[in-house]
Coordinates of C-alpha atoms and ligand atoms in Angstrom, one line a residue:
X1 CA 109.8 84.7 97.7
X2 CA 105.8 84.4 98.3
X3 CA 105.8 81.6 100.4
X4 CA 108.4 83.5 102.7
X5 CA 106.8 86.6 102.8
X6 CA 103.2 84.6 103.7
X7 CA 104.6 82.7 106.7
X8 CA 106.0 85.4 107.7
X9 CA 103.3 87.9 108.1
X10 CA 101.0 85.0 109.2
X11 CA 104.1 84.1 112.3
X12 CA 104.0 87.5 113.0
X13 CA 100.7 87.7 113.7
X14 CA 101.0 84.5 116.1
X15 CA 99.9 82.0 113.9
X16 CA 101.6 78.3 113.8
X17 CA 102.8 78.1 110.4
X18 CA 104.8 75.2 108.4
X19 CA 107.0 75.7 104.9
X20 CA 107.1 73.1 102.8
X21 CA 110.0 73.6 100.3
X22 CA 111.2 70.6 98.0
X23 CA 114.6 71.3 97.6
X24 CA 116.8 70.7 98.3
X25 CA 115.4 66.8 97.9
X26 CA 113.8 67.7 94.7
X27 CA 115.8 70.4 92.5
X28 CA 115.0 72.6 89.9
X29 CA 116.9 73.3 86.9
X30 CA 117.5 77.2 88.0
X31 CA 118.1 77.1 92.0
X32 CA 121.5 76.6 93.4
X33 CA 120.7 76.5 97.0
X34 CA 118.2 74.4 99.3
X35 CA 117.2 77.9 100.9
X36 CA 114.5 80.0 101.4
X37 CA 113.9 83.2 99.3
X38 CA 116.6 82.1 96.5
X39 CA 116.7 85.0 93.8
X40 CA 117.6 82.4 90.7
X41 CA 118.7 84.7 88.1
X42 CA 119.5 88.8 88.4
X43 CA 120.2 90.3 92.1
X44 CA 118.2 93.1 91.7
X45 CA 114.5 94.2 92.7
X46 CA 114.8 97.1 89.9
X47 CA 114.1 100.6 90.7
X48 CA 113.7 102.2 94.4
X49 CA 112.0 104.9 93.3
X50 CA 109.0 105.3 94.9
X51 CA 107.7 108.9 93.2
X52 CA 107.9 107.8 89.7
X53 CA 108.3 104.2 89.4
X54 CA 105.1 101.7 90.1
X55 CA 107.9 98.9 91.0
X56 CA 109.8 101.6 94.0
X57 CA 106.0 102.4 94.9
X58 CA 105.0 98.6 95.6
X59 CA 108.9 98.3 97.5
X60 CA 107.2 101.3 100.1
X61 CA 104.2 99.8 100.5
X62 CA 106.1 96.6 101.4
X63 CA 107.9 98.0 103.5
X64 CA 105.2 100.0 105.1
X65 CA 103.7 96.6 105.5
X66 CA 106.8 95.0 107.7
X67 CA 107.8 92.8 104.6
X68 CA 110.6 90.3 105.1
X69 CA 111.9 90.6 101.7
X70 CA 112.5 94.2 102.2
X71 CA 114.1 94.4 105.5
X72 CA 116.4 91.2 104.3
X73 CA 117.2 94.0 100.9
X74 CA 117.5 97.0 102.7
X75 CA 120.3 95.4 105.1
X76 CA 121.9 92.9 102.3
X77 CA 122.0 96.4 99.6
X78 CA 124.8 97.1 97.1
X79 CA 125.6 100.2 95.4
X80 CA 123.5 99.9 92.4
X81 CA 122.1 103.9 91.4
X82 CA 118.6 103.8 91.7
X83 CA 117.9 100.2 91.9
X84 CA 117.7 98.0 94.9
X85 CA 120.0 95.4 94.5
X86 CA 121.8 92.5 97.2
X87 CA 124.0 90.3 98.0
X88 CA 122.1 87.7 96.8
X89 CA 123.4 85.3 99.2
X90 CA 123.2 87.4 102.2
X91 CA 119.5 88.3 101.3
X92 CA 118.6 84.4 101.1
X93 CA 120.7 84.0 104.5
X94 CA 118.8 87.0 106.3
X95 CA 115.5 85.4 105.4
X96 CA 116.1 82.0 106.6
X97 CA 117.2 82.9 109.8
X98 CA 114.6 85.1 110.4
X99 CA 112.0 82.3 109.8
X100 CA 114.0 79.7 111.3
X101 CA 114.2 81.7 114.3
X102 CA 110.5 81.8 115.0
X103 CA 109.4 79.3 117.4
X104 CA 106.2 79.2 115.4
X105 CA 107.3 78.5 111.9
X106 CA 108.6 75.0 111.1
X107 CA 110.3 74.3 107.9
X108 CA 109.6 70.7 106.0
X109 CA 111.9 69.9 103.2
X110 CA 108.9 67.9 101.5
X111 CA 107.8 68.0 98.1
X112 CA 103.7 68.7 97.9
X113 CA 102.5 66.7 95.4
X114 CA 98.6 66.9 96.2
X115 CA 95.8 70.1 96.8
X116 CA 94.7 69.1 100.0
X117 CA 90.8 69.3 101.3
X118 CA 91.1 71.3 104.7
X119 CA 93.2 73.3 106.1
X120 CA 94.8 76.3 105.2
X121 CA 97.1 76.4 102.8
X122 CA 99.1 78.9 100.5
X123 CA 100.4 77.5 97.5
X124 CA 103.3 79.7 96.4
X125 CA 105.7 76.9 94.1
X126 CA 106.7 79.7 91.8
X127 CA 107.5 79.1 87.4
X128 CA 109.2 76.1 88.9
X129 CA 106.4 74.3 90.3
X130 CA 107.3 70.5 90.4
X131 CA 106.1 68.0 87.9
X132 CA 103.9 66.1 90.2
X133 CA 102.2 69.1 91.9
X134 CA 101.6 70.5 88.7
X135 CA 99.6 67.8 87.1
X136 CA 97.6 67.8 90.2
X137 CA 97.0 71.4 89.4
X138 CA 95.8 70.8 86.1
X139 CA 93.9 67.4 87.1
X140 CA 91.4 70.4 89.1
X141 CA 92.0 73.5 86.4
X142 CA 91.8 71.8 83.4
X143 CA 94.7 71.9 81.0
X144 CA 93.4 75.3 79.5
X145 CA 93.7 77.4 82.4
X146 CA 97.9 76.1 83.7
X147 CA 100.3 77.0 81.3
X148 CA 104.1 76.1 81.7
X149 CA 105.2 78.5 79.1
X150 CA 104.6 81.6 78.9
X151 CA 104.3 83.5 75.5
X152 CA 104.4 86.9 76.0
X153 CA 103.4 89.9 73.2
X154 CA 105.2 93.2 74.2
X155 CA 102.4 95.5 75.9
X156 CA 102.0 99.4 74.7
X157 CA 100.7 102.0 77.0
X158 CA 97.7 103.0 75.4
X159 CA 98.2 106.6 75.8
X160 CA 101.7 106.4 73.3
X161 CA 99.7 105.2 70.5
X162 CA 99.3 107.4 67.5
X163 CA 95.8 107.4 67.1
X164 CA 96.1 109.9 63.4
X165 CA 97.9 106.6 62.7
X166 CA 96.3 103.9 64.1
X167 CA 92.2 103.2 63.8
X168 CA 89.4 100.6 65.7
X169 CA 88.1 98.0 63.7
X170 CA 87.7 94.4 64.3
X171 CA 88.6 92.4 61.3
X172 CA 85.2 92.0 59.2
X173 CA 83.4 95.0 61.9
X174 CA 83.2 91.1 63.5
X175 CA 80.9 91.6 66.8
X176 CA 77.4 92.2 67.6
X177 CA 77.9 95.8 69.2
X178 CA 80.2 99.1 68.3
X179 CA 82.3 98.1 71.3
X180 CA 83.1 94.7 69.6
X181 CA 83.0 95.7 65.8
X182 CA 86.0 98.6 66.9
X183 CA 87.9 95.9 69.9
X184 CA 91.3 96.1 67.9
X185 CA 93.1 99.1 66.9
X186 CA 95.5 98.5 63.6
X187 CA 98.2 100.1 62.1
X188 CA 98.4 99.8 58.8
X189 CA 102.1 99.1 56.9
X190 CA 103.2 99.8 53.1
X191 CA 105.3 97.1 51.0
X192 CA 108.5 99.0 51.8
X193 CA 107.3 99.5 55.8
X194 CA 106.6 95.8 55.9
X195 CA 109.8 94.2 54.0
X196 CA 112.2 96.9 56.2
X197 CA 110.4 95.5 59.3
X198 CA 110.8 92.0 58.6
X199 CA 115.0 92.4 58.0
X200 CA 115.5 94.2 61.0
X201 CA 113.4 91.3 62.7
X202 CA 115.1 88.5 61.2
X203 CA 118.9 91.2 62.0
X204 CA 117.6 91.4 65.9
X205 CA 119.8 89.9 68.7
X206 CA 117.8 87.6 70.3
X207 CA 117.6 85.6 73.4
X208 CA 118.5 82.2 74.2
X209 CA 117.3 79.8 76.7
X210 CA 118.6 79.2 79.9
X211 CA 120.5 75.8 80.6
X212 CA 117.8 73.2 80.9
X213 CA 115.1 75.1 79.6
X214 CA 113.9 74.2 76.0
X215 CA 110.5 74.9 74.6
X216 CA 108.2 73.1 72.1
X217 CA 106.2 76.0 70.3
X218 CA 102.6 75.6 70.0
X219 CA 102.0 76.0 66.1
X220 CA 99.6 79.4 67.6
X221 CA 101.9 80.6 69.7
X222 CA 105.5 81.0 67.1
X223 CA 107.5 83.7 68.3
X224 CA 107.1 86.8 65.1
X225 CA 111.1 86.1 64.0
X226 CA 110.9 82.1 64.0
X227 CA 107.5 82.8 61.6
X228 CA 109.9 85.5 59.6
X229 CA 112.3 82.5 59.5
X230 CA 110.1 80.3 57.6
X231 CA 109.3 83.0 55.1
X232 CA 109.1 86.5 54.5
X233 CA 105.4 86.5 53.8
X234 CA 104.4 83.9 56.5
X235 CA 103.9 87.0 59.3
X236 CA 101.4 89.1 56.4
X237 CA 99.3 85.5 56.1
X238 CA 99.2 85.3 59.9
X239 CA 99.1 88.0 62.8
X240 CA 99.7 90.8 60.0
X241 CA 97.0 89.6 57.3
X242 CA 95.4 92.8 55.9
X243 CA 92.4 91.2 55.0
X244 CA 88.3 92.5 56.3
X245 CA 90.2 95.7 57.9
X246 CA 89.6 99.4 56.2
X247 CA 92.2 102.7 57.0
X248 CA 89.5 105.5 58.6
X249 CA 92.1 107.8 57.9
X250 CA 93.2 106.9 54.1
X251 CA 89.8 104.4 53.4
X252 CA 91.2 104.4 49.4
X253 CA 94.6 102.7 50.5
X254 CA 94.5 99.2 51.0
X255 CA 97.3 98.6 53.5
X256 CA 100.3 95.9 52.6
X257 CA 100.1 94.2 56.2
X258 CA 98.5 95.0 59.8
X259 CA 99.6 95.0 63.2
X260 CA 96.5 94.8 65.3
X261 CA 96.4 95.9 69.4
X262 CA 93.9 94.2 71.7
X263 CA 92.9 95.8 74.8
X264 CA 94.3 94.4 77.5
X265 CA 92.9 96.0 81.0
X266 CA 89.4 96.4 81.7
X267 CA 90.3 100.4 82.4
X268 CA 91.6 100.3 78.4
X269 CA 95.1 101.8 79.3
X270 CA 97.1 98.9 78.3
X271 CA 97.0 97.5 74.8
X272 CA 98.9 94.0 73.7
X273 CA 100.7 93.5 70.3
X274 CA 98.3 90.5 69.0
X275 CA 100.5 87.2 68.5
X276 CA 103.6 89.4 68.6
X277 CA 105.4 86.9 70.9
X278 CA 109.1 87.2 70.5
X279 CA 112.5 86.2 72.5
X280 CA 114.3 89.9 70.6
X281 CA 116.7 90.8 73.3
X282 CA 114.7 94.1 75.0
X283 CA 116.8 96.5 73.2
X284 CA 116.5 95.4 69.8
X285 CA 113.0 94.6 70.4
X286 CA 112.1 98.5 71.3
X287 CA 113.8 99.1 68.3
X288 CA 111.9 97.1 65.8
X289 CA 108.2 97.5 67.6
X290 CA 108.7 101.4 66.8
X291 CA 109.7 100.6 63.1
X292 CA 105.4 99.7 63.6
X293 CA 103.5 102.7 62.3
X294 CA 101.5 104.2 64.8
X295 CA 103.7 103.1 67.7
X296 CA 106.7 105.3 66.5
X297 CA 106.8 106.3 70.3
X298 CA 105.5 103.5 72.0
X299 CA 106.3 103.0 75.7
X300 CA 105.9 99.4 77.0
X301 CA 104.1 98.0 80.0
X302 CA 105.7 95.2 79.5
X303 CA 108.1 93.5 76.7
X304 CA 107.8 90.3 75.0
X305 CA 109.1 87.2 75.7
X306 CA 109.4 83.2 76.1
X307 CA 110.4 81.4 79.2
X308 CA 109.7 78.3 81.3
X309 CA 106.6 79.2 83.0
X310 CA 104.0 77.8 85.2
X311 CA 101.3 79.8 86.0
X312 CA 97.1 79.6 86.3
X313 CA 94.8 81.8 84.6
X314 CA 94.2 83.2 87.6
X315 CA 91.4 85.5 86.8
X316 CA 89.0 82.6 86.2
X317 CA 90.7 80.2 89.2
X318 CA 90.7 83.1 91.6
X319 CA 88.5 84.7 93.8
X320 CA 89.4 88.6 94.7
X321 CA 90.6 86.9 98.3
X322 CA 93.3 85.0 96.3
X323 CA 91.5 82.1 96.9
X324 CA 91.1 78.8 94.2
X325 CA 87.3 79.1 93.3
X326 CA 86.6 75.3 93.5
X327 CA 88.8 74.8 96.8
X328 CA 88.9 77.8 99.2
X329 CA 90.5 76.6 101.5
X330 CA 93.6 76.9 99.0
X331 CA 94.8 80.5 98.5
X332 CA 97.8 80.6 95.3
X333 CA 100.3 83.5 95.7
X334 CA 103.3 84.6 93.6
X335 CA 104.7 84.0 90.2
X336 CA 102.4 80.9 89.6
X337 CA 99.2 83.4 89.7
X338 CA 100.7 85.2 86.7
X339 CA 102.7 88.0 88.4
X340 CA 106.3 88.2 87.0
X341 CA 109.3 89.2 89.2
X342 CA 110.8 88.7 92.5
X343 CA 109.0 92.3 94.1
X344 CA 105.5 91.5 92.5
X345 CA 105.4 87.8 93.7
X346 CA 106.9 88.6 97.5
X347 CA 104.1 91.5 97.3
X348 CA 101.4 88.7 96.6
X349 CA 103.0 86.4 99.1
X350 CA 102.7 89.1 101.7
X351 CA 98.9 89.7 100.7
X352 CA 97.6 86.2 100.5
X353 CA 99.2 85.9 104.5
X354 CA 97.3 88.8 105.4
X355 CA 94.2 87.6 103.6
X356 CA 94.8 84.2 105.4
X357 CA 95.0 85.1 108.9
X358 CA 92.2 87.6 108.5
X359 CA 90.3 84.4 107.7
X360 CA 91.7 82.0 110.4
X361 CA 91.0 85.2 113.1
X362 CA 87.8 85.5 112.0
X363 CA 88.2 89.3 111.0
X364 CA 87.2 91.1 107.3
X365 CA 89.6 93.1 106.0
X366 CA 88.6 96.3 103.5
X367 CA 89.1 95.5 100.0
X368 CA 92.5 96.5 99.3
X369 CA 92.6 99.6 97.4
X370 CA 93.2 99.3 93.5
X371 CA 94.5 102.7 93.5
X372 CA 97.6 101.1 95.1
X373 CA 100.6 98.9 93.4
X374 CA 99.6 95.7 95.5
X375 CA 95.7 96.3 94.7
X376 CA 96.1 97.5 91.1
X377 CA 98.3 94.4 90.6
X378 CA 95.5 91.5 92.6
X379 CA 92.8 93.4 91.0
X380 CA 94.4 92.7 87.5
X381 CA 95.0 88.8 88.4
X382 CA 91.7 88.2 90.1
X383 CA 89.7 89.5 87.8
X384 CA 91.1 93.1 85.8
X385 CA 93.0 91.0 83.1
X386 CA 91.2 89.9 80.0
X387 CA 91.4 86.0 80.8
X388 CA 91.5 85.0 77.4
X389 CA 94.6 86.8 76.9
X390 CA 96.1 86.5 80.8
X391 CA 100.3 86.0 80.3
X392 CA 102.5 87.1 83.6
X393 CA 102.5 90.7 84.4
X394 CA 104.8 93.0 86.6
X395 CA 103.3 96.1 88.0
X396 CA 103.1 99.4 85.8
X397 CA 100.8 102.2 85.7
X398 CA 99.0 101.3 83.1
X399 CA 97.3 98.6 85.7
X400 CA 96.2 101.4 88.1
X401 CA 92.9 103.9 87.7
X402 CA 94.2 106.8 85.8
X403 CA 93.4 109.9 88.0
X404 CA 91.3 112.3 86.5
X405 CA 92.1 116.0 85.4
X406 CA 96.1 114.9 84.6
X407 CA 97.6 115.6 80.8
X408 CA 97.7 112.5 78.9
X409 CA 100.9 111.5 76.8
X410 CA 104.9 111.6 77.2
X411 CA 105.1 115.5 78.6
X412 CA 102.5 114.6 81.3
X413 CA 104.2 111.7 82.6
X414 CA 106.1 112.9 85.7
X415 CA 103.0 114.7 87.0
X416 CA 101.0 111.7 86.2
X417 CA 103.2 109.3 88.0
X418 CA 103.6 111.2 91.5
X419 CA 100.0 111.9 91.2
X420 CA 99.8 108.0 91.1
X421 CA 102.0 107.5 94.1
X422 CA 100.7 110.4 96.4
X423 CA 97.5 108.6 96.2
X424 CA 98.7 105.4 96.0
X425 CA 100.5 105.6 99.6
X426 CA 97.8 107.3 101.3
X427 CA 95.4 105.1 100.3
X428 CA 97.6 102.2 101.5
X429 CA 98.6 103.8 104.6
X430 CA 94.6 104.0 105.3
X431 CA 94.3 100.5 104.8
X432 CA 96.8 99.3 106.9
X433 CA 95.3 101.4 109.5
X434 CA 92.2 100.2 108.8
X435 CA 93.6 97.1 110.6
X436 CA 94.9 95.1 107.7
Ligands
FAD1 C1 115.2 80.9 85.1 C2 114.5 82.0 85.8 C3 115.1 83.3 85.9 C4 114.4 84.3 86.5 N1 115.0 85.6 86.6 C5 114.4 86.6 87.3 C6 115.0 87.8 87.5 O1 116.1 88.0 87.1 N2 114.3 88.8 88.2 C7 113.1 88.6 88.6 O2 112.5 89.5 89.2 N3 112.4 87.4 88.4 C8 113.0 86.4 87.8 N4 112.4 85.2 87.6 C9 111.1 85.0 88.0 C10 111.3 84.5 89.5 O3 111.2 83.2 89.6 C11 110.2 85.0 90.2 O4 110.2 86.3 90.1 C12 110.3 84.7 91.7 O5 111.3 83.9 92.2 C13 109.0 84.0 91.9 O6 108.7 83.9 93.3 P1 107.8 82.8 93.8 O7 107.8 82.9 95.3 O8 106.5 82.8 93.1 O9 108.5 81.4 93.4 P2 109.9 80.9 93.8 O10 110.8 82.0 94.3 O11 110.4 80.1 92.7 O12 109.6 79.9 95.0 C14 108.8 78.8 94.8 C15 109.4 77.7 95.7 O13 108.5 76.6 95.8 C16 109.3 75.4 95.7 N5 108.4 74.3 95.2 C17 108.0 74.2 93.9 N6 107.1 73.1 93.8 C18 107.0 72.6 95.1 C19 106.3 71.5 95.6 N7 105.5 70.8 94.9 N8 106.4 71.2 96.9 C20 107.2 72.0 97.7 N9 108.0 73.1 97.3 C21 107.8 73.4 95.9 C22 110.5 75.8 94.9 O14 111.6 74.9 95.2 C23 110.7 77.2 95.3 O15 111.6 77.3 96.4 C24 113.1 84.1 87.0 C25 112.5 82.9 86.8 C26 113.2 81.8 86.3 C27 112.5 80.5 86.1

């Protein structure tokens, strides 16, 4: 998806470009094909909607932009209500021939097993990335900053939190200012509260991994219902522990377990369910998060889950150009930055080209707006995300600067959300005609 969208825009604007793709000489345990632009699981780029929905708004932009992976949708579309979905074969098909069919694009069916020194390159090997390319990635990140799981804890729109409920405190007031001693924000659970929360854990459907995938926990990172599994106290003697923590509202009841929410954004729109990693199937999981108190009507940025993942920690690796700190001359784009989806990686494909030939032509592009879904969404992996937390993202409006003067909560939404989008499309319409 990224590396087509790249070569692409860089073909387009007269540049000699050359693919590298593996397969189909070295597979992967989720692609069928040996073609470009393979979607390996659902046929769908989700919603359309490009008023109210941050994942419609980033398909306008794209196509605003002239992006491949939107023309190849819009002509391969099924009937699907709101969503944008394909024929997945005929979306793969469109896009191959249209990059095939540029005399300036050559396609190598070669496995890249090495960051080269010079030249330009855009590294865009997806969760997938080979075995060989990926130790080479580690040999210059260090084996803190590539993960090839992810484990991710649901994430809760701050605004949906109940803060009568809920209060700031860091276990112990730990920290050496206010901001610190009040980072987390807990909500407290009775005996009752906690032993109905953990049968309707241990009752969720959950998921199982795909064919070929299998994961080795990390002892830290346990998804909540496997902890449950070992015992129904284990979860209140880790990531629930009461202990050092005081209620602001009730400060004479000591609470029977804690859920605690780290900030997650540097804007603070966007808290994440500390340790809270789980493979509940997205339904159930709604369900039981709400059972939380506090976060009886939680909305989600983003759900949790466990999957076979590689990706960097981009907001240390990066610079804001997309570029790997220690070796510019090697931009990273899509899923392996720590973007999640097809639509969010093709988006940073298409971005990293554009940043790319800007460089090769010599010209300096603007700063691409953060107001907009392919700006709020670099801004958050170069640099927005709190790195010591950093697990894949999609786009959502909780990564974009809330626009003053709106209502906050549930009844303001709508407003909220075209507000979002009216600004987000002019703002990206300027920049493209600022000559990105
Ligand atoms: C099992 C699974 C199911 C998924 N389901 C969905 C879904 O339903 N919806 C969704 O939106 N997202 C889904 N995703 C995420 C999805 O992979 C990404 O959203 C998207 O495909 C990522 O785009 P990308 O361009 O970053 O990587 P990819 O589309 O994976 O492209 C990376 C390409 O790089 C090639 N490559 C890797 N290493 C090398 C190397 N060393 N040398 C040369 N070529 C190399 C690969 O063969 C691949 O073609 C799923 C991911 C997985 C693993």
């Amino acid at each position: 998806m990224a590396g087509s969208e790249a070569a692409w825009a860089a073909a387009k604007a007269g540049l000699d470009v050359v693919i590298y793709e593996m397969r189909p000489r070295v597979a992967t345990f989720a692609h069928q094909t040996g073609k470009l632009a393979e979607m390996v699981c659902s046929n769908s780029f989700r919603s359309d909607d490009s008023e109210q929905n941050a994942v419609g708004l980033l398909h306008w932009e794209m196509r605003a932009a002239g992006s491949l992976t939107m023309e190849a949708a819009d002509a391969n579309r099924l009937p699907a209500g709101g969503a944008l979905a394909v024929d997945r074969e005929g979306f793969s098909q469109f896009v191959n021939d249209r990059l095939r069919g540029l005399p300036n694009v050559t396609v190598v069916d070669e496995e890249i097993t090495a960051l080269p020194g010079e030249g330009h390159w855009i590294f865009a090997t997806g969760p997938l990335t080979s075995e060989a390319l990926g130790r080479a990635i580690l040999a210059e990140t260090g084996a803190e900053r590539l993960a090839f799981f992810d484990a991710i804890a649901p994430i809760v729109y701050a605004d949906s939190i109940d803060m009568d409920v809920v209060w700031a405190q860091s276990r112990y007031d730990k920290g050496e200012t206010e901001e610190e001693q009040r980072a987390y924000l807990n909500c407290p659970m009775t005996k009752p509260q906690y032993e109905a929360f953990i049968d309707a854990l241990l009752a969720a459907e959950k998921t199982e991994f795909h064919d070929g995938e299998t994961a080795t926990y990390f002892d830290g990172c346990l998804p909540i219902e496997v902890m449950a599994e070992r015992g129904r106290e284990t979860l209140r003697h880790g990531p629930m522990k009461p202990v050092g923590l005081t209620n602001a509202h009730k400060p004479d009841e000591k609470a029977y377990a804690v859920v605690q929410l780290r900030r997650d954004n540097a804007l603070g729109t966007l808290f994440n369910i500390v340790g809270f990693q789980t493979k509940m199937k997205y339904g159930a999981q709604t369900q039981v998060l709400r059972m939380i108190p506090g976060l009886e009507n939680a909305q989600f940025a983003r759900l949790g889950g466990i999957h076979r993942n590689t990706f960097m920690n981009a907001p240390t690796l990066l610079d804001g150009e997309m570029r790997l700190k220690s070796r510019p001359n090697v931009r990273f784009a899509g899923q392996v930055t720590g973007v999640e989806g097809y639509v969010e990686s093709a988006a940073m494909g298409m971005l990293a080209g554009r940043l790319a030939i800007a460089e090769i032509t010599g010209r300096r592009l603007p700063p691409v707006p953060a107001t907009t879904a392919t700006g709020a969404l670099v801004t958050h992996i170069t640099g927005g995300a709190d790195a010591k937390t950093f697990q894949p993202m999609n786009v959502n409006f909780g990564l974009f600067p809330p626009v003053e003067g709106l209502k906050a909560g549930r009844r303001g939404r709508r407003d909220r959300y075209k507000a979002y989008t009216d600004r987000a499309k002019a703002d990206w319409q300027g920049w493209l005609d600022a000559g990105a």
